[in-house]
CSV table of C-alpha atoms and ligand atoms in Angstrom, one decimal:
chain,number,residue,atom,x,y,z
A,1,MET,CA,106.8,159.2,41.5
A,2,GLN,CA,103.5,158.0,42.8
A,3,PRO,CA,103.5,154.4,44.0
A,4,ALA,CA,101.2,152.0,42.1
A,5,PRO,CA,97.8,151.7,43.8
A,6,ASP,CA,98.6,148.1,44.9
A,7,ALA,CA,102.3,148.8,45.8
A,8,PHE,CA,101.7,148.3,49.5
A,9,ARG,CA,99.8,145.0,49.2
A,10,THR,CA,101.1,141.5,49.0
A,11,PRO,CA,102.4,140.6,45.5
A,12,LYS,CA,100.1,138.5,43.3
A,13,GLY,CA,99.8,134.9,44.6
A,14,THR,CA,101.4,135.5,48.0
A,15,ASN,CA,99.7,135.8,51.4
A,16,ASP,CA,100.3,137.2,54.9
A,17,VAL,CA,99.6,134.9,57.7
A,18,LEU,CA,98.4,136.7,60.8
A,19,PRO,CA,97.3,135.8,64.3
A,20,PRO,CA,95.1,134.0,65.3
A,21,GLU,CA,95.3,132.0,62.0
A,22,SER,CA,99.0,131.7,62.3
A,23,GLY,CA,98.4,129.8,65.5
A,24,ARG,CA,97.3,126.9,63.3
A,25,TRP,CA,100.5,127.1,61.4
A,26,ALA,CA,102.5,127.0,64.7
A,27,ALA,CA,100.5,124.0,65.8
A,28,LEU,CA,101.1,122.2,62.5
A,29,ILE,CA,104.8,123.0,62.4
A,30,ALA,CA,105.2,121.9,66.1
A,31,ALA,CA,103.4,118.6,65.4
A,32,PHE,CA,105.7,117.9,62.4
A,33,ALA,CA,108.9,119.0,64.2
A,34,SER,CA,108.1,116.8,67.2
A,35,ARG,CA,107.2,113.8,65.0
A,36,ALA,CA,110.4,114.2,62.8
A,37,GLY,CA,112.4,114.5,66.0
A,38,ARG,CA,111.0,111.2,67.3
A,39,PHE,CA,112.0,109.6,64.1
A,40,GLY,CA,115.6,110.8,64.4
A,41,TYR,CA,115.5,113.6,61.8
A,42,GLY,CA,117.3,116.9,62.4
A,43,LEU,CA,116.3,120.3,61.1
A,44,VAL,CA,118.1,121.5,57.9
A,45,MET,CA,118.0,125.1,56.7
A,46,THR,CA,119.2,126.0,53.2
A,47,PRO,CA,119.1,129.4,51.4
A,48,ALA,CA,115.9,130.7,49.8
A,49,TYR,CA,117.8,130.8,46.5
A,50,GLU,CA,120.5,128.7,44.9
A,51,HIS,CA,122.6,128.7,41.8
A,52,ILE,CA,120.2,128.0,39.0
A,53,GLU,CA,122.1,124.8,38.0
A,54,VAL,CA,120.9,123.2,41.3
A,55,PHE,CA,117.3,123.3,40.0
A,56,HIS,CA,118.2,122.5,36.4
A,57,ARG,CA,119.3,119.1,37.8
A,58,LEU,CA,115.7,118.4,38.5
A,59,GLY,CA,115.2,118.0,34.8
A,60,GLU,CA,114.4,120.6,32.3
A,61,GLY,CA,111.3,118.8,31.1
A,62,THR,CA,109.4,119.8,34.2
A,63,ASP,CA,107.0,122.7,34.3
A,64,VAL,CA,108.4,123.8,37.7
A,65,VAL,CA,111.9,124.3,36.1
A,66,ARG,CA,110.9,125.2,32.6
A,67,LYS,CA,108.2,127.7,33.2
A,68,GLU,CA,107.7,128.5,36.8
A,69,MET,CA,111.0,129.5,38.4
A,70,PHE,CA,111.6,132.9,39.7
A,71,GLU,CA,115.1,133.5,38.2
A,72,PHE,CA,117.3,136.5,38.6
A,73,GLU,CA,120.9,137.6,38.3
A,74,ASP,CA,122.9,139.0,41.2
A,75,LYS,CA,125.1,142.1,40.8
A,76,GLY,CA,128.0,139.8,39.8
A,77,GLY,CA,126.0,138.3,36.9
A,78,ARG,CA,125.5,134.9,38.6
A,79,LYS,CA,122.2,133.2,37.7
A,80,LEU,CA,120.2,132.3,40.7
A,81,ALA,CA,116.6,131.1,41.3
A,82,LEU,CA,114.3,131.2,44.3
A,83,ARG,CA,113.7,127.7,45.6
A,84,PRO,CA,110.7,126.1,43.7
A,85,GLU,CA,111.0,122.8,45.7
A,86,GLY,CA,112.8,121.4,48.6
A,87,THR,CA,114.7,118.3,47.6
A,88,ALA,CA,117.4,119.8,45.3
A,89,PRO,CA,118.7,122.3,47.9
A,90,VAL,CA,118.9,119.5,50.5
A,91,VAL,CA,120.8,117.2,48.1
A,92,ARG,CA,123.1,120.1,47.2
A,93,ALA,CA,123.8,120.6,50.9
A,94,TYR,CA,124.5,116.9,51.3
A,95,VAL,CA,126.9,116.9,48.4
A,96,GLN,CA,128.6,120.1,49.7
A,97,HIS,CA,129.1,119.0,53.3
A,98,ARG,CA,129.3,115.2,53.0
A,99,PRO,CA,127.7,114.4,56.4
A,100,THR,CA,127.7,110.8,57.6
A,101,ALA,CA,125.0,108.6,56.0
A,102,PRO,CA,122.3,108.0,56.5
A,103,TRP,CA,121.6,111.7,56.7
A,104,LYS,CA,118.0,112.2,58.0
A,105,VAL,CA,116.7,115.8,57.9
A,106,TRP,CA,113.5,117.7,57.9
A,107,TYR,CA,112.7,121.2,56.7
A,108,LEU,CA,110.2,124.0,56.7
A,109,SER,CA,110.6,126.4,53.8
A,110,PRO,CA,108.8,128.8,51.5
A,111,HIS,CA,108.7,127.7,47.9
A,112,PHE,CA,108.3,129.9,44.9
A,113,ARG,CA,106.6,129.0,41.6
A,114,HIS,CA,105.4,131.4,39.0
A,115,GLU,CA,101.9,129.8,38.7
A,116,ASN,CA,98.5,131.3,37.9
A,117,PRO,CA,97.2,131.8,41.4
A,118,GLN,CA,93.9,130.0,42.2
A,119,ALA,CA,92.3,128.3,45.2
A,120,GLY,CA,95.1,126.3,46.9
A,121,ARG,CA,97.7,127.3,44.4
A,122,TYR,CA,100.0,130.3,45.1
A,123,ARG,CA,103.3,131.8,43.9
A,124,GLN,CA,104.7,131.4,47.4
A,125,HIS,CA,103.6,128.4,49.3
A,126,HIS,CA,105.2,126.6,52.2
A,127,GLN,CA,106.3,123.0,52.7
A,128,LEU,CA,107.2,120.7,55.5
A,129,GLY,CA,109.4,118.0,54.2
A,130,ALA,CA,111.9,115.3,55.1
A,131,GLU,CA,114.8,113.7,53.2
A,132,VAL,CA,117.1,110.8,53.9
A,133,LEU,CA,120.3,110.3,51.9
A,134,GLY,CA,122.7,107.4,51.8
A,135,VAL,CA,120.5,104.3,52.1
A,136,ASP,CA,118.4,102.5,49.6
A,137,ASP,CA,116.8,100.0,52.1
A,138,PRO,CA,113.0,99.6,51.4
A,139,ALA,CA,112.5,99.8,55.2
A,140,LEU,CA,113.6,103.4,54.9
A,141,ASP,CA,110.9,104.1,52.3
A,142,VAL,CA,108.4,102.7,54.8
A,143,GLU,CA,109.8,104.9,57.6
A,144,VAL,CA,109.6,108.1,55.4
A,145,ILE,CA,106.1,107.3,54.2
A,146,SER,CA,104.9,106.6,57.7
A,147,LEU,CA,106.4,109.8,59.0
A,148,ALA,CA,104.1,111.7,56.6
A,149,HIS,CA,101.2,109.4,57.1
A,150,GLY,CA,101.2,109.6,60.9
A,151,PHE,CA,101.7,113.4,60.7
A,152,PHE,CA,98.4,113.8,58.8
A,153,ARG,CA,96.7,111.6,61.4
A,154,SER,CA,98.2,113.4,64.3
A,155,ILE,CA,96.6,116.7,63.3
A,156,GLY,CA,93.2,115.0,63.0
A,157,LEU,CA,92.9,114.3,59.2
A,158,SER,CA,91.3,111.0,58.3
A,159,ARG,CA,89.9,111.5,54.9
A,160,PHE,CA,93.0,111.1,52.7
A,161,ARG,CA,94.4,108.4,50.5
A,162,LEU,CA,98.0,107.3,50.0
A,163,ALA,CA,98.9,106.1,46.5
A,164,ILE,CA,102.2,104.5,45.8
A,165,ASN,CA,104.0,103.4,42.6
A,166,SER,CA,107.4,102.4,41.4
A,167,LEU,CA,109.1,104.3,38.6
A,168,GLY,CA,111.8,101.7,38.1
A,169,ASP,CA,115.5,102.5,37.7
A,170,ALA,CA,118.2,103.0,35.0
A,171,GLN,CA,117.9,99.2,34.4
A,172,CYS,CA,114.3,98.9,33.6
A,173,ARG,CA,112.9,102.3,32.9
A,174,PRO,CA,114.4,102.8,29.4
A,175,GLY,CA,112.7,99.7,28.1
A,176,TYR,CA,109.4,100.8,29.6
A,177,LEU,CA,109.8,104.3,28.1
A,178,ASP,CA,110.3,102.8,24.7
A,179,ALA,CA,107.2,100.7,25.0
A,180,LEU,CA,105.2,103.7,26.3
A,181,ARG,CA,106.5,106.0,23.5
A,182,SER,CA,105.5,103.6,20.8
A,183,TYR,CA,102.1,103.2,22.3
A,184,LEU,CA,101.6,106.9,22.6
A,185,ARG,CA,102.9,107.6,19.1
A,186,ALA,CA,100.2,105.2,17.8
A,187,HIS,CA,97.6,107.2,19.7
A,188,ALA,CA,99.1,110.7,19.1
A,189,GLY,CA,95.9,111.9,17.3
A,190,GLU,CA,93.9,111.4,20.5
A,191,LEU,CA,96.3,113.3,22.8
A,192,CYS,CA,96.1,117.0,23.7
A,193,GLU,CA,98.8,119.3,22.3
A,194,ASP,CA,100.8,119.5,25.5
A,195,SER,CA,101.0,115.7,25.7
A,196,ARG,CA,101.9,115.4,22.0
A,197,SER,CA,104.8,117.8,22.6
A,198,ARG,CA,106.0,115.8,25.6
A,199,LEU,CA,105.6,112.4,24.1
A,200,GLU,CA,109.2,112.0,22.8
A,201,ALA,CA,111.2,113.7,25.5
A,202,ASN,CA,109.1,113.0,28.5
A,203,PRO,CA,106.5,110.3,27.9
A,204,LEU,CA,106.0,109.7,31.6
A,205,ARG,CA,104.5,113.1,32.0
A,206,VAL,CA,101.8,112.2,29.5
A,207,LEU,CA,100.5,109.7,32.2
A,208,ASP,CA,100.0,112.7,34.4
A,209,CYS,CA,97.8,114.6,32.0
A,210,LYS,CA,94.3,115.2,33.3
A,211,VAL,CA,92.7,116.1,29.9
A,212,PRO,CA,89.9,113.5,29.4
A,213,GLY,CA,91.2,112.3,25.9
A,214,CYS,CA,94.6,111.7,27.3
A,215,VAL,CA,93.3,109.9,30.4
A,216,GLU,CA,91.4,107.6,28.1
A,217,VAL,CA,94.5,106.8,26.1
A,218,THR,CA,96.8,106.4,29.1
A,219,GLU,CA,94.4,104.1,30.9
A,220,ARG,CA,95.2,101.5,28.3
A,221,ALA,CA,98.9,102.3,28.1
A,222,PRO,CA,101.6,99.8,29.1
A,223,GLN,CA,102.2,99.9,32.8
A,224,LEU,CA,105.5,100.5,34.5
A,225,LEU,CA,104.9,97.9,37.1
A,226,GLU,CA,104.8,95.2,34.4
A,227,HIS,CA,108.3,96.3,33.2
A,228,LEU,CA,110.1,96.5,36.6
A,229,CYS,CA,113.4,94.6,36.8
A,230,ALA,CA,113.8,92.0,39.5
A,231,ASP,CA,115.6,94.4,41.9
A,232,CYS,CA,113.0,97.1,41.5
A,233,LYS,CA,110.2,94.6,41.8
A,234,SER,CA,111.5,93.1,45.1
A,235,HIS,CA,112.1,96.6,46.4
A,236,PHE,CA,108.6,97.6,45.7
A,237,GLU,CA,107.2,94.5,47.2
A,238,ALA,CA,109.2,95.0,50.4
A,239,VAL,CA,107.8,98.6,50.7
A,240,GLN,CA,104.2,97.3,50.4
A,241,ALA,CA,104.8,94.6,52.9
A,242,GLY,CA,106.5,97.1,55.3
A,243,LEU,CA,103.5,99.4,55.0
A,244,ASP,CA,101.1,96.6,55.6
A,245,ALA,CA,103.1,95.4,58.7
A,246,ILE,CA,102.6,98.8,60.4
A,247,GLY,CA,99.0,99.3,59.2
A,248,VAL,CA,99.6,102.1,56.8
A,249,GLU,CA,96.8,101.8,54.3
A,250,HIS,CA,97.9,102.4,50.7
A,251,GLU,CA,96.8,101.8,47.2
A,252,ILE,CA,98.9,101.1,44.1
A,253,ALA,CA,98.5,103.7,41.4
A,254,PRO,CA,100.3,102.4,38.3
A,255,ARG,CA,100.0,105.7,36.5
A,256,LEU,CA,101.3,107.8,39.4
A,257,VAL,CA,104.3,109.8,38.2
A,258,ARG,CA,105.6,112.9,39.7
A,259,GLY,CA,106.2,116.3,38.3
A,260,LEU,CA,109.9,116.2,38.7
A,261,ASP,CA,112.1,114.1,36.5
A,262,TYR,CA,114.6,112.7,39.0
A,263,TYR,CA,112.5,110.2,40.8
A,264,THR,CA,113.4,106.5,40.7
A,265,ARG,CA,111.6,103.5,42.3
A,266,THR,CA,109.2,104.3,45.1
A,267,THR,CA,107.0,107.3,44.4
A,268,PHE,CA,104.0,108.3,46.5
A,269,GLU,CA,101.3,110.9,47.0
A,270,PHE,CA,98.8,111.8,49.6
A,271,ALA,CA,95.5,113.1,48.4
A,272,SER,CA,92.6,114.5,50.4
A,273,GLU,CA,89.2,113.0,49.8
A,274,ALA,CA,87.6,116.1,51.3
A,275,LEU,CA,88.8,118.4,48.6
A,276,GLU,CA,88.2,119.0,44.8
A,277,SER,CA,90.7,117.2,42.6
A,278,ALA,CA,92.3,120.5,41.5
A,279,GLN,CA,93.6,121.1,45.0
A,280,ASN,CA,93.5,117.7,46.7
A,281,ALA,CA,97.3,117.0,46.6
A,282,LEU,CA,98.5,117.3,50.2
A,283,GLY,CA,102.0,116.1,49.6
A,284,GLY,CA,104.2,113.6,47.9
A,285,GLY,CA,107.6,112.4,47.3
A,286,GLY,CA,109.8,109.4,46.4
A,287,ARG,CA,113.2,108.0,45.8
A,288,TYR,CA,115.8,109.9,43.8
A,289,ASP,CA,118.8,107.5,43.7
A,290,LYS,CA,120.8,109.4,41.2
A,291,LEU,CA,120.4,113.1,42.2
A,292,ALA,CA,123.4,113.3,44.5
A,293,GLU,CA,125.7,111.8,41.9
A,294,ASP,CA,124.3,114.1,39.3
A,295,MET,CA,125.4,117.0,41.5
A,296,GLY,CA,128.9,115.7,41.7
A,297,GLY,CA,128.5,113.8,44.9
A,298,PRO,CA,129.3,110.2,45.7
A,299,PRO,CA,126.6,107.6,44.7
A,300,SER,CA,124.0,108.2,47.4
A,301,PRO,CA,120.5,107.0,47.1
A,302,GLY,CA,117.9,109.3,48.6
A,303,ILE,CA,114.2,109.5,49.5
A,304,GLY,CA,111.9,112.3,50.8
A,305,PHE,CA,108.7,114.1,50.5
A,306,GLY,CA,107.2,117.6,50.7
A,307,ILE,CA,103.9,118.5,52.3
A,308,GLY,CA,102.1,121.7,51.3
A,309,ILE,CA,101.1,123.6,54.5
A,310,GLU,CA,98.4,125.8,52.9
A,311,ARG,CA,96.8,122.7,51.3
A,312,VAL,CA,96.8,120.8,54.5
A,313,LEU,CA,95.1,123.7,56.2
A,314,ILE,CA,92.4,123.7,53.5
A,315,ALA,CA,91.9,120.0,54.1
A,316,CYS,CA,91.7,120.6,57.9
A,317,ASP,CA,89.0,123.2,57.2
A,318,ALA,CA,87.1,120.7,55.1
A,319,GLU,CA,87.4,118.0,57.8
A,320,ASN,CA,86.7,120.4,60.6
A,321,VAL,CA,89.9,119.6,62.5
A,322,LEU,CA,92.8,121.8,63.8
A,323,PRO,CA,90.6,124.8,64.6
A,324,THR,CA,92.1,128.3,65.0
A,325,PRO,CA,93.4,128.4,68.6
A,326,VAL,CA,91.2,130.4,71.0
A,327,PRO,CA,93.2,133.3,72.6
A,328,TYR,CA,94.4,132.5,76.1
A,329,VAL,CA,96.7,133.9,78.8
A,330,ASP,CA,97.0,132.6,82.4
A,331,ALA,CA,97.0,136.0,83.9
A,332,TYR,CA,96.2,139.6,82.8
A,333,VAL,CA,97.5,142.4,85.0
A,334,VAL,CA,95.1,145.4,85.3
A,335,ASP,CA,96.2,148.6,86.8
A,336,ALA,CA,93.4,150.7,88.4
A,337,VAL,CA,95.8,153.0,90.3
A,338,GLY,CA,98.2,154.6,87.8
A,339,PRO,CA,101.8,155.5,87.5
A,340,GLU,CA,102.6,155.1,91.2
A,341,VAL,CA,102.2,151.3,90.9
A,342,GLY,CA,103.8,151.1,87.4
A,343,ALA,CA,107.0,149.5,88.7
A,344,GLU,CA,105.1,147.0,90.7
A,345,VAL,CA,102.9,146.0,87.8
A,346,ALA,CA,105.9,145.6,85.6
A,347,ALA,CA,107.7,143.5,88.2
A,348,LEU,CA,104.8,141.2,88.7
A,349,LEU,CA,104.3,140.7,85.0
A,350,ALA,CA,108.0,139.9,84.5
A,351,GLU,CA,107.9,137.4,87.4
A,352,LEU,CA,104.8,135.7,86.0
A,353,ARG,CA,106.4,135.3,82.6
A,354,GLU,CA,109.8,134.2,83.9
A,355,THR,CA,108.2,131.5,86.1
A,356,GLY,CA,106.5,129.9,83.1
A,357,LEU,CA,103.1,131.4,83.0
A,358,SER,CA,101.6,133.3,80.1
A,359,ALA,CA,100.8,136.8,81.2
A,360,ASP,CA,99.9,140.2,79.6
A,361,ARG,CA,98.8,143.7,80.4
A,362,ALA,CA,97.4,146.7,78.7
A,363,TYR,CA,99.6,149.7,77.9
A,364,GLY,CA,99.0,153.4,77.5
A,365,GLY,CA,97.2,154.3,80.8
A,366,ARG,CA,93.8,153.1,79.6
A,367,SER,CA,90.6,153.1,81.7
A,368,LEU,CA,89.7,150.2,84.0
A,369,ARG,CA,86.9,149.3,81.7
A,370,ALA,CA,89.1,149.3,78.6
A,371,GLN,CA,91.7,147.2,80.4
A,372,THR,CA,89.1,144.6,81.5
A,373,LYS,CA,87.9,144.4,77.9
A,374,SER,CA,91.4,143.7,76.7
A,375,ALA,CA,91.8,141.0,79.4
A,376,ASP,CA,88.6,139.4,78.0
A,377,ARG,CA,89.8,139.6,74.4
A,378,ALA,CA,93.2,138.1,75.4
A,379,GLY,CA,91.3,135.1,76.9
A,380,ALA,CA,92.6,135.7,80.4
A,381,ARG,CA,92.0,132.9,82.9
A,382,TYR,CA,92.7,135.3,85.9
A,383,VAL,CA,92.8,139.0,86.1
A,384,VAL,CA,95.2,140.5,88.7
A,385,LEU,CA,93.9,143.9,89.7
A,386,PHE,CA,96.0,146.6,91.3
A,387,GLY,CA,93.2,148.7,93.1
A,388,ARG,CA,93.6,151.5,95.6
A,389,ALA,CA,91.5,149.8,98.3
A,390,GLU,CA,93.5,146.5,98.1
A,391,MET,CA,96.8,148.4,97.8
A,392,GLU,CA,96.2,150.0,101.2
A,393,LYS,CA,96.0,146.5,102.7
A,394,GLY,CA,99.1,145.3,100.8
A,395,ALA,CA,97.0,143.1,98.6
A,396,VAL,CA,95.7,142.7,95.0
A,397,ALA,CA,92.3,141.5,93.8
A,398,VAL,CA,92.4,138.3,91.7
A,399,ARG,CA,89.3,137.6,89.6
A,400,ASP,CA,88.5,134.1,88.2
A,401,MET,CA,87.3,135.0,84.7
A,402,GLU,CA,85.4,131.7,84.3
A,403,SER,CA,83.4,131.9,87.5
A,404,GLY,CA,83.5,135.7,88.0
A,405,GLU,CA,84.5,135.2,91.6
A,406,GLN,CA,87.0,137.7,93.0
A,407,VAL,CA,89.3,137.3,96.0
A,408,GLU,CA,91.8,139.4,97.8
A,409,VAL,CA,95.3,138.0,97.9
A,410,PRO,CA,98.3,139.5,99.8
A,411,ARG,CA,100.8,140.8,97.3
A,412,SER,CA,103.6,138.7,98.6
A,413,ARG,CA,101.4,135.6,98.0
A,414,VAL,CA,100.0,136.3,94.5
A,415,MET,CA,102.6,134.4,92.5
A,416,ALA,CA,102.2,131.3,94.7
A,417,TRP,CA,98.4,131.7,94.6
A,418,LEU,CA,98.3,131.8,90.8
A,419,HIS,CA,100.7,128.9,90.3
A,420,GLU,CA,98.7,126.9,92.7
A,421,HIS,CA,95.4,127.6,91.1
A,422,LEU,CA,96.6,127.3,87.5
A,423,GLY,CA,98.4,124.1,88.4
A,424,LYS,CA,94.9,122.5,88.6
A,425,THR,CA,93.6,123.8,85.3
A,426,HIS,CA,96.7,124.8,83.4
A,427,ARG,CA,96.2,124.7,79.6
A,428,ASP,CA,99.7,124.1,78.4
A,429,GLY,CA,100.9,126.8,76.1
A,430,ALA,CA,97.5,127.2,74.5
A,431,ARG,CA,97.8,130.6,72.8
B,501,LIG,P1,105.4,119.2,44.7
B,501,LIG,O1,106.8,119.7,45.2
B,501,LIG,O2,105.0,119.8,43.5
B,501,LIG,O3,105.4,117.7,44.8
B,501,LIG,O4,104.4,119.7,45.8
B,501,LIG,C1,104.3,119.2,47.1
B,501,LIG,C2,103.1,119.7,47.8
B,501,LIG,O5,103.1,121.1,47.9
B,501,LIG,C3,101.8,119.5,46.9
B,501,LIG,O6,101.3,118.2,47.2
B,501,LIG,C4,100.9,120.6,47.4
B,501,LIG,O7,100.3,120.3,48.7
B,501,LIG,C5,101.9,121.7,47.7
B,501,LIG,N1,102.0,122.7,46.5
B,501,LIG,C6,102.7,122.5,45.4
B,501,LIG,N2,102.6,123.6,44.6
B,501,LIG,C7,101.8,124.5,45.3
B,501,LIG,C8,101.3,125.8,45.0
B,501,LIG,N3,101.6,126.5,43.9
B,501,LIG,N4,100.5,126.4,46.0
B,501,LIG,C9,100.2,125.8,47.1
B,501,LIG,N5,100.6,124.6,47.4
B,501,LIG,C10,101.4,123.9,46.5
């Protein structure tokens, strides 16, 4: 059978990430890992797929679960789904392993949603996230939000807004939902079809609808913040005061609800001001105080967020920050002699690398000119040249690729020479 014409291309809505662009991913991930580490979060890794029930716990009223999951059966007939979001697997892991609370973890994972691909929206995207289970202290909400906020700042983003809201809890939300439902029923004629169908089961989602008619109706709808019980109200006030105390600017967005049903109390979203509204969501999250219990665990409040890597990179492009790294190696070894110095070239290269320098060489017995070109392309700071004339004197030539100057260095001294000269100008790990 002939393969389909596009069989050997990425499936719809997925992307390859290649060097040098992947260097930006590496920088982004390293910045997040280091920040999460400084905040006391450990890396958690969970499978790319889970039993489908794990995601059903997110609420079957959500698009992510209802329409967008990649579901499949294994050979034993078990129903599984590729991870559409990051919180449910982490909570499942918490319930399964019962680590000591508070359990503070971060993750980096691919997420799969059967969406209609468009700019900034893919079928496989990647998220950096953090979750904390076991504590409902508002100071922790502040910590989690500032972890994300400072991460955006650390990679150079400045044009983004942080919106926060409280979704209440089992005490106060039902009363609010009743009030919202009656209001929406009275205005059902002005709502879009989608919103009308959600009105009874999931009225909060109507607040999320971007259709102009719905926006007009929901702007005048009763607000959650006016229905919060005393506990939720004081929790929310403490979060705002905590953010103010550490200078994290935020705005209150009374109609901010999130796509997933399990959120309680604090909910938040980061939006880029440099991007169109269809793709300006950089990340978001919130509290989910009942999710662990729902999965059969002990009562364990939780809070977390997910940040979309692709989206953040689009925002970086728009703000002109986090450029693609320029290729760089400390030393590039060029062989102008041939096989008789092969072992020596290999030994020098190994030693350079083992002593902490970045080093490379050309392969395949290429001409001197071709090797020098490769050195240039690799961004070599110095070229170490094995030439016949130098060899006879037990030396190599070292060329400074910035100044073009070339010196002869005894072979026994070349390692020390490079370390000494690079020590002055060393660009740490810049690849
Ligand atoms: P969510 O889990 O829906 O709250 O999404 C968290 C973040 O992931 C969003 O703010 C986006 O930055 C990103 N994101 C969500 N869905 C997609 C998608 N289909 N393609 C690319 N990024 C996405």
